[in-house]
Structures are given as C-alpha cells and as structure tokens.
PDB file of C-alpha atoms in Angstrom:
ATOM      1  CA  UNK V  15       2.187  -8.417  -0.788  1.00  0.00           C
ATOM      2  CA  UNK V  16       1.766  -8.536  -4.716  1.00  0.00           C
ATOM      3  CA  UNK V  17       1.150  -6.146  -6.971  1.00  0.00           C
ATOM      4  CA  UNK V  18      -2.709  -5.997  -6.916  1.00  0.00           C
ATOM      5  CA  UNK V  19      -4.232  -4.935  -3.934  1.00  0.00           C
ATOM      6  CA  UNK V  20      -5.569  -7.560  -1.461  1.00  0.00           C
ATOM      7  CA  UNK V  21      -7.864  -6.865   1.762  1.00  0.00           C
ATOM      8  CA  UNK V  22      -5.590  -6.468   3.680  1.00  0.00           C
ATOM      9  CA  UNK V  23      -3.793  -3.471   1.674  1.00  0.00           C
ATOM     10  CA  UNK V  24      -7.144  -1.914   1.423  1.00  0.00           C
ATOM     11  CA  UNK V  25      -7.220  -2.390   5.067  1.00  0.00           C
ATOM     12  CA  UNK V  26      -4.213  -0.283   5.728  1.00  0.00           C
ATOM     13  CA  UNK V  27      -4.830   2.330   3.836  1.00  0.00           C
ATOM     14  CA  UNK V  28      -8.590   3.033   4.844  1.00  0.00           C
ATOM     15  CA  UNK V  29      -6.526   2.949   8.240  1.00  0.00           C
ATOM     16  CA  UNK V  30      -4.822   5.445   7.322  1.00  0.00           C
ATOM     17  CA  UNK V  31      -7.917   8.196   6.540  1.00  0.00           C
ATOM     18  CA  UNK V  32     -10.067   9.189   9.441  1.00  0.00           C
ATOM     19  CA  UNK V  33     -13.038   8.176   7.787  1.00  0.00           C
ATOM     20  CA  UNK V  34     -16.510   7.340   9.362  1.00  0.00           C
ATOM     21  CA  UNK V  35     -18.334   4.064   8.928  1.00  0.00           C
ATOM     22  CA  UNK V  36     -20.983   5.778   5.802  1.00  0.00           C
ATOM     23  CA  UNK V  37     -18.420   7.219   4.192  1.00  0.00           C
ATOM     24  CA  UNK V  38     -15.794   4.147   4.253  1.00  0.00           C
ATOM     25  CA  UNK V  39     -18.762   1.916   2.966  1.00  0.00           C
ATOM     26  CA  UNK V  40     -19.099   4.089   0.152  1.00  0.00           C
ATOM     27  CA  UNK V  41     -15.645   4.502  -0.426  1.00  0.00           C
ATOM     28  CA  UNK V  42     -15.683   0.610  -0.653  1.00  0.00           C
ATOM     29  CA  UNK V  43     -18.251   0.851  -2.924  1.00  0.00           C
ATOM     30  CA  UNK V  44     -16.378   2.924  -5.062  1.00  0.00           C
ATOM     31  CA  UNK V  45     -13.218   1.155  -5.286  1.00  0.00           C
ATOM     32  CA  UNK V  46     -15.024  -1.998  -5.741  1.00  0.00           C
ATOM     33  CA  UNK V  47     -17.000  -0.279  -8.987  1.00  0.00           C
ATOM     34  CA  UNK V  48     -13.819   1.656 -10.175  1.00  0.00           C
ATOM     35  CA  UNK V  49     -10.520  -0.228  -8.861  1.00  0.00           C
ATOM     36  CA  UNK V  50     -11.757  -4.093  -9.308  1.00  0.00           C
ATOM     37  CA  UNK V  51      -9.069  -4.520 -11.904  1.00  0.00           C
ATOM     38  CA  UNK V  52      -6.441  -4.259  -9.422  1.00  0.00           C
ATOM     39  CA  UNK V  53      -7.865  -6.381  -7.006  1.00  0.00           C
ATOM     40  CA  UNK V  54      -6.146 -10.007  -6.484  1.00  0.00           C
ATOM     41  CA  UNK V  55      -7.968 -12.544  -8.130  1.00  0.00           C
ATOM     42  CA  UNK V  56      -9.991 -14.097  -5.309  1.00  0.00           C
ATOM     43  CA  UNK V  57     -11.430 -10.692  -4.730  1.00  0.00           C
ATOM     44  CA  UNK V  58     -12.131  -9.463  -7.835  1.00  0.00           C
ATOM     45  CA  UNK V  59     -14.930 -12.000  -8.279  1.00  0.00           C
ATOM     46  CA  UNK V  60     -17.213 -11.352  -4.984  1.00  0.00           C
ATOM     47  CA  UNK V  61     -18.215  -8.251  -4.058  1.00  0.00           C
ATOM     48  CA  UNK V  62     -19.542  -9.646  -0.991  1.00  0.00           C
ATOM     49  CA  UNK V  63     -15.759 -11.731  -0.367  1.00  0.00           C
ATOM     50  CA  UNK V  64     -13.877  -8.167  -0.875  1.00  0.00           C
ATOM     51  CA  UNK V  65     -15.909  -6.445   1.575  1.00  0.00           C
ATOM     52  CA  UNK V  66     -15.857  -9.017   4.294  1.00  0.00           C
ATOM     53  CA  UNK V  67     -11.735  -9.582   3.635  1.00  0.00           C
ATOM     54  CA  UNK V  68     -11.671  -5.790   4.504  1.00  0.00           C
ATOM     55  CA  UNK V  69     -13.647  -5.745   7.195  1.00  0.00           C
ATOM     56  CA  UNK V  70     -11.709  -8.907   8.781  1.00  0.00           C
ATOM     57  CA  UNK V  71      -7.880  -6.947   8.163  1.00  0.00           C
ATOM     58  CA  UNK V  72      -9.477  -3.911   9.256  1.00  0.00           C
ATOM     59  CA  UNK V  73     -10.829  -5.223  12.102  1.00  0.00           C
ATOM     60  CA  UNK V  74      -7.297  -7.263  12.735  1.00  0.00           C
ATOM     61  CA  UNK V  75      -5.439  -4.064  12.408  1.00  0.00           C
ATOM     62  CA  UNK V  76      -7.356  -2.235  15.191  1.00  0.00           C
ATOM     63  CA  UNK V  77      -6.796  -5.105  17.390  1.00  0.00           C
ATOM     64  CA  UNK V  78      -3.286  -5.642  16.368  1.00  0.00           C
ATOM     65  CA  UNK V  79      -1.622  -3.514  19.573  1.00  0.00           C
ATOM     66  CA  UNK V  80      -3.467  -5.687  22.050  1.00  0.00           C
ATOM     67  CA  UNK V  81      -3.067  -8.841  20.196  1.00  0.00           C
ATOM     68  CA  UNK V  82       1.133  -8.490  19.963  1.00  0.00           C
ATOM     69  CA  UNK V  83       0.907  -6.824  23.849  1.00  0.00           C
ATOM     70  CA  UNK V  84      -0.909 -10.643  24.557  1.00  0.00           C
ATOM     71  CA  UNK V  85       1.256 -12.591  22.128  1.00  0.00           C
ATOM     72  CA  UNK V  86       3.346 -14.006  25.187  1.00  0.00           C
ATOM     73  CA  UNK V  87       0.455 -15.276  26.417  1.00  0.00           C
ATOM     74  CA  UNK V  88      -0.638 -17.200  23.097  1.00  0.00           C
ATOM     75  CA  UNK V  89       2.731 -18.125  22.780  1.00  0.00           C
ATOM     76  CA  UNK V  90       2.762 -20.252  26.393  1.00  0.00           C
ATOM     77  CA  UNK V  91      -0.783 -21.340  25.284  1.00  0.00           C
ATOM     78  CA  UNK V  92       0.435 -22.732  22.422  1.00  0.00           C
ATOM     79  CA  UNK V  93       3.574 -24.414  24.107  1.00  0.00           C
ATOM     80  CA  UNK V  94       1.033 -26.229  26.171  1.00  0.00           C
ATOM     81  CA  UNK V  95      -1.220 -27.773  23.583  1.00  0.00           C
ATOM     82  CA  UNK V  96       2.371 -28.801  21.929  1.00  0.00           C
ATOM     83  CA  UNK V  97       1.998 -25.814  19.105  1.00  0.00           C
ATOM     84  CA  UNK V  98       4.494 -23.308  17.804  1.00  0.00           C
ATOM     85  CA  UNK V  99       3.714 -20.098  16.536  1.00  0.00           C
ATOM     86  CA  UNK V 100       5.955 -18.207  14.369  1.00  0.00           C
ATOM     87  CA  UNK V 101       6.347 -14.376  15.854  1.00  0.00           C
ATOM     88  CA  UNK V 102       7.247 -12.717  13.055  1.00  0.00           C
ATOM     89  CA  UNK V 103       3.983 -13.549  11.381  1.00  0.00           C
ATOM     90  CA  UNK V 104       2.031 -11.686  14.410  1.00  0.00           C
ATOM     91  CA  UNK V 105       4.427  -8.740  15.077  1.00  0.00           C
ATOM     92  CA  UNK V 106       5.695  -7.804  11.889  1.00  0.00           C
ATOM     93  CA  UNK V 107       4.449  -3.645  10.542  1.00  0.00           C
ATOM     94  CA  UNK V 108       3.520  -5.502   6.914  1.00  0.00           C
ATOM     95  CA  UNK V 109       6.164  -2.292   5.604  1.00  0.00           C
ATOM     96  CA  UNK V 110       6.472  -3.191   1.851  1.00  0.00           C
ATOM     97  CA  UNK V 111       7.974  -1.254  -0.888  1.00  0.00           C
ATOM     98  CA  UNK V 112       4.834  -2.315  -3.039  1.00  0.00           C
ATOM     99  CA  UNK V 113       2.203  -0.697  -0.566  1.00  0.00           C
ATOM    100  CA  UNK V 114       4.157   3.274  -0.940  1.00  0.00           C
ATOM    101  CA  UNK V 115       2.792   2.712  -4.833  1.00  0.00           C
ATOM    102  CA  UNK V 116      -0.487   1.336  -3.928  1.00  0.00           C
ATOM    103  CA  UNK V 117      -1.159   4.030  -1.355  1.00  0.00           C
ATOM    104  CA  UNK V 118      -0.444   6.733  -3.827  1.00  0.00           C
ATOM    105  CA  UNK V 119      -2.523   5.422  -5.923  1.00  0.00           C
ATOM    106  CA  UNK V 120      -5.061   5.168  -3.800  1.00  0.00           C
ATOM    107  CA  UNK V 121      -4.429   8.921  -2.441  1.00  0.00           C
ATOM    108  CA  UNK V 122      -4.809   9.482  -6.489  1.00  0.00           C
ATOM    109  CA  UNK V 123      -7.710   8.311  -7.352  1.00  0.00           C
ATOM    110  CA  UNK V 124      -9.716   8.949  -4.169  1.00  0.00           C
ATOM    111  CA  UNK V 125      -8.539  11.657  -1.799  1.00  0.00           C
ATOM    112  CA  UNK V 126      -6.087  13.781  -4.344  1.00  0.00           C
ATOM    113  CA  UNK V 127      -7.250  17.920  -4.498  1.00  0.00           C
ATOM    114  CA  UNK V 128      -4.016  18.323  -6.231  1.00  0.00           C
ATOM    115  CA  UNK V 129      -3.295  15.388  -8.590  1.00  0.00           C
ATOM    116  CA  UNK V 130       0.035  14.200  -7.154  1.00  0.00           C
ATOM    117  CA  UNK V 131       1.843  12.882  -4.770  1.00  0.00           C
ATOM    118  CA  UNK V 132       5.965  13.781  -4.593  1.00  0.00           C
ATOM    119  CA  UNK V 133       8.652  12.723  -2.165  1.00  0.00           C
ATOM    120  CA  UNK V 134      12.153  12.569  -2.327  1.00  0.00           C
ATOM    121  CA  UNK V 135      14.007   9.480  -3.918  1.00  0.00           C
ATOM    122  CA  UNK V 136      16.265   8.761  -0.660  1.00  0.00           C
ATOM    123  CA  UNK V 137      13.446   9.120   1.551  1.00  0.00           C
ATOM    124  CA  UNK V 138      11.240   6.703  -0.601  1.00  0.00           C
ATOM    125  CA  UNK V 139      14.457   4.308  -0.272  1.00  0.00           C
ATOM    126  CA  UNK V 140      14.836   4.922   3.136  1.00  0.00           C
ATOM    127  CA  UNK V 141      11.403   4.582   4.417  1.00  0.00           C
ATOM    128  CA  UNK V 142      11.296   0.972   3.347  1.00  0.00           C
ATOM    129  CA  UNK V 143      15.278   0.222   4.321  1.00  0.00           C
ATOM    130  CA  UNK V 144      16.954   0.465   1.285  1.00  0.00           C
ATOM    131  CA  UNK V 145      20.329   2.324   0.774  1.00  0.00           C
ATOM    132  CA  UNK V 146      20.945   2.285  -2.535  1.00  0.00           C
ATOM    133  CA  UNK V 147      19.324   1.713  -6.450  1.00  0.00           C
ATOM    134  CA  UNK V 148      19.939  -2.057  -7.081  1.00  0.00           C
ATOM    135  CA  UNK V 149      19.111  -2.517 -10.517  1.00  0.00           C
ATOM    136  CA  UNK V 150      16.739  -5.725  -9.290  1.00  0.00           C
ATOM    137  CA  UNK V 151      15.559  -2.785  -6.777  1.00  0.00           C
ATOM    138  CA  UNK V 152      14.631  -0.340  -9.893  1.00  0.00           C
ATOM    139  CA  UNK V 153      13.420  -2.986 -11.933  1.00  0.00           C
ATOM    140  CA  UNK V 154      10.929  -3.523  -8.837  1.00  0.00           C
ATOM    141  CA  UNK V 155       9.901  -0.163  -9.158  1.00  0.00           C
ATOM    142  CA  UNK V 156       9.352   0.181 -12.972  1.00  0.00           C
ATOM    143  CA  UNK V 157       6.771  -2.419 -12.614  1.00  0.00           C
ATOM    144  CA  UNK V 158       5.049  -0.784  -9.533  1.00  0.00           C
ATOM    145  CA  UNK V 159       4.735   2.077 -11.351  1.00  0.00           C
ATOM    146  CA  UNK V 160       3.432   0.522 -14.572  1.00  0.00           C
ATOM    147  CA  UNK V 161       0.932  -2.120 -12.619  1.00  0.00           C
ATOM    148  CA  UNK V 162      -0.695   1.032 -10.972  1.00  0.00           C
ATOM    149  CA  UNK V 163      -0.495   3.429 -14.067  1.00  0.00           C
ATOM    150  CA  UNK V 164       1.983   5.912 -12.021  1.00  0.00           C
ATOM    151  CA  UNK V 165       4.254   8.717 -13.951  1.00  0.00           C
ATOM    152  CA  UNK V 166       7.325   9.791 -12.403  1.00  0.00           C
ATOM    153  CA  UNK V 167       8.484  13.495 -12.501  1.00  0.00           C
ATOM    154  CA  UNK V 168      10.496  16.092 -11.277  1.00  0.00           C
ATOM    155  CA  UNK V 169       9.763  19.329 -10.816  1.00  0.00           C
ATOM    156  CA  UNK V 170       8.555  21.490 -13.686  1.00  0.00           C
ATOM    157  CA  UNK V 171       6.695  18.200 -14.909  1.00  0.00           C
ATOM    158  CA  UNK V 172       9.769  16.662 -16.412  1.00  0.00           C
ATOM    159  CA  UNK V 173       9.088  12.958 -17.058  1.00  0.00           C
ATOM    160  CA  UNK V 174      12.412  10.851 -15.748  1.00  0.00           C
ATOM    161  CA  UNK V 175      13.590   7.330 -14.516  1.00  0.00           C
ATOM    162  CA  UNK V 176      14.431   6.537 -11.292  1.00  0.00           C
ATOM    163  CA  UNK V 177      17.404   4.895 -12.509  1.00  0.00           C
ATOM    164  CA  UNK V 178      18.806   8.129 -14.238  1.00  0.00           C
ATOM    165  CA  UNK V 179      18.078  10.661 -11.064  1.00  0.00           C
ATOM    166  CA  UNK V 180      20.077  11.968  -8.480  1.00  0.00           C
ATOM    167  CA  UNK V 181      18.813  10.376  -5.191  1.00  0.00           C
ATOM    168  CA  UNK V 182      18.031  13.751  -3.497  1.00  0.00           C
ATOM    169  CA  UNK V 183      15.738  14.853  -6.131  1.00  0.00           C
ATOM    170  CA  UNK V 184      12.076  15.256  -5.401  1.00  0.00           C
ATOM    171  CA  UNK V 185      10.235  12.873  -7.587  1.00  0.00           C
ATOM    172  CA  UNK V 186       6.341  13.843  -8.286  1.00  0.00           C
ATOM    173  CA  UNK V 187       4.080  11.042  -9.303  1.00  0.00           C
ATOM    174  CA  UNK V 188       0.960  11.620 -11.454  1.00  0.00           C
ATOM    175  CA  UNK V 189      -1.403   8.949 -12.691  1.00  0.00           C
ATOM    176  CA  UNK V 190      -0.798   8.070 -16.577  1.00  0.00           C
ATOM    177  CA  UNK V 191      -2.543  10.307 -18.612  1.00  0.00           C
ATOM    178  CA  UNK V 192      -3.121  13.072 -16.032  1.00  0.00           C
ATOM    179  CA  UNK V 193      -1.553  16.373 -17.710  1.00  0.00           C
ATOM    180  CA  UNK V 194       1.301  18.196 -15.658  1.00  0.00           C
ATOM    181  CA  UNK V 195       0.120  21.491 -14.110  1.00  0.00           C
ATOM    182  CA  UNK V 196       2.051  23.893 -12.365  1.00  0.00           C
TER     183      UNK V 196
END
C-alpha cells in the first residue's frame, strides 16, 4: 500500500462500517466526487474502473475466510498442474501503518460527529508492530500525515510532532484547517 488510496483500501474500510448496499453506493459516489485526488492514478481516471476495483476487493474480502480455510486445497491443486503459489500473498491481514492514516481520514471526512480521531502514540506503534520511533519510522509518518492533510495534537488542541512527544501521550488528529474545539 501507497500513500493514495487504492480499491482495495477503500475496500477495507467500507468493511469496516455496517453500511447497506444504497447507502455504500452513495458513499462511493461521494468519495469518488470529493476524494478523487487521493485516489492512485489508475483510478482516478474511471469512475466506472474505481467502482468495479471496489466491488472486486470488497467482494475478495468477504470471501477471504473461506478462501485461506481452502488454501490447502489450491495449494495441492496447484502442485499438480506443476504451479506454486506464494502463501503469504493469500493469508496475509494487509495491516499497514499507511491504512491507520487513511482510515482516519476517511472516518474524517465521512462518518466524523466530532471532528477527530485520537489514540495513544504507543498504541498507534503497537497496533502495527513497532516498538519504538525510528527516525525513518517518523519520517514515514510526517508524510502520512501531510499526503492526507492530518494535524496532530494533544490535548487542549496543542499542535506537536510525533518525534518530540512522550509515547504515552494521547495524540488527537484533526484534518488541516479544521479549528480545535474543546
């Protein structure tokens, strides 16, 4: 995964909501009129391309328990026709420290009562299995945050860096330009 969002990041996080099939078409809609910026460059040409891309990794996703309960299967299959499959392209969770930014932003722009999203630094770190701030790892995050127009803060709406907070504090992200209430 990238920076901009492909289909199949869109994928997981319209996996994520609960959403119906009228109101994830028009949320589709929506991001396709309001978010096409930050769509990879294949996509960002055909509206038609995005929506089937979406469909196909949201389709893939739903499937995905059954397909890596049967990969054993495909895997003999394949041995027999004198094929070799690589498992880690069928079984892996697609976890990426990219898709915590892209989901927040997504949570932002589309599902957001409150106009933030906060969690703390360690357990950002953690979730995606990193111990410590490298400073190639906070580089990394610098540009996520500036590729999807996110403002870190702590509490009180005090703009900081990730590279010049404690990891236990609770970091709230705003979009760019969004004032700081409460």
């Amino acid at each position: 995964m990238g920076l901009p969002y492909s289909a199949l990041d869109w994928a997981m996080l319209l996996s994520l909501r609960d959403l119906g099939a009228r109101d994830e078409a028009a949320l589709l809609e929506k991001i396709w009129a309001e978010e096409r910026a930050f769509l990879v460059p294949d996509l960002e040409k055909s509206r038609r391309a995005f929506l089937l891309d979406v469909a196909y990794w949201s389709l893939y996703l739903r499937e995905k328990p059954c397909i890596d309960r049967e990969f054993p299967m495909i895997q003999r299959d394949a041995a027999d026709c004198g094929a070799s499959l690589r498992e880690e392209s069928f079984l892996s969770d697609f976890s990426d420290l990219d898709l915590y930014f892209k989901e927040a932003r997504f949570r932002l722009r589309f599902f957001s009562d409150c106009g933030y999203v906060r969690i703390k630094l360690r357990t950002l770190l953690k979730q995606y299995g990193y111990r410590r701030r490298s400073a190639k790892l906070l580089e990394h995050l610098e540009q996520c945050m500036a590729f999807y127009h996110l403002q870190p803060y702590l509490r009180g709406g005090i703009p900081c860096q990730l590279s010049a907070i404690s990891v236990d504090e609770m970091v709230v992200f705003r979009l760019k330009g969004q004032a700081f209430e409460g």
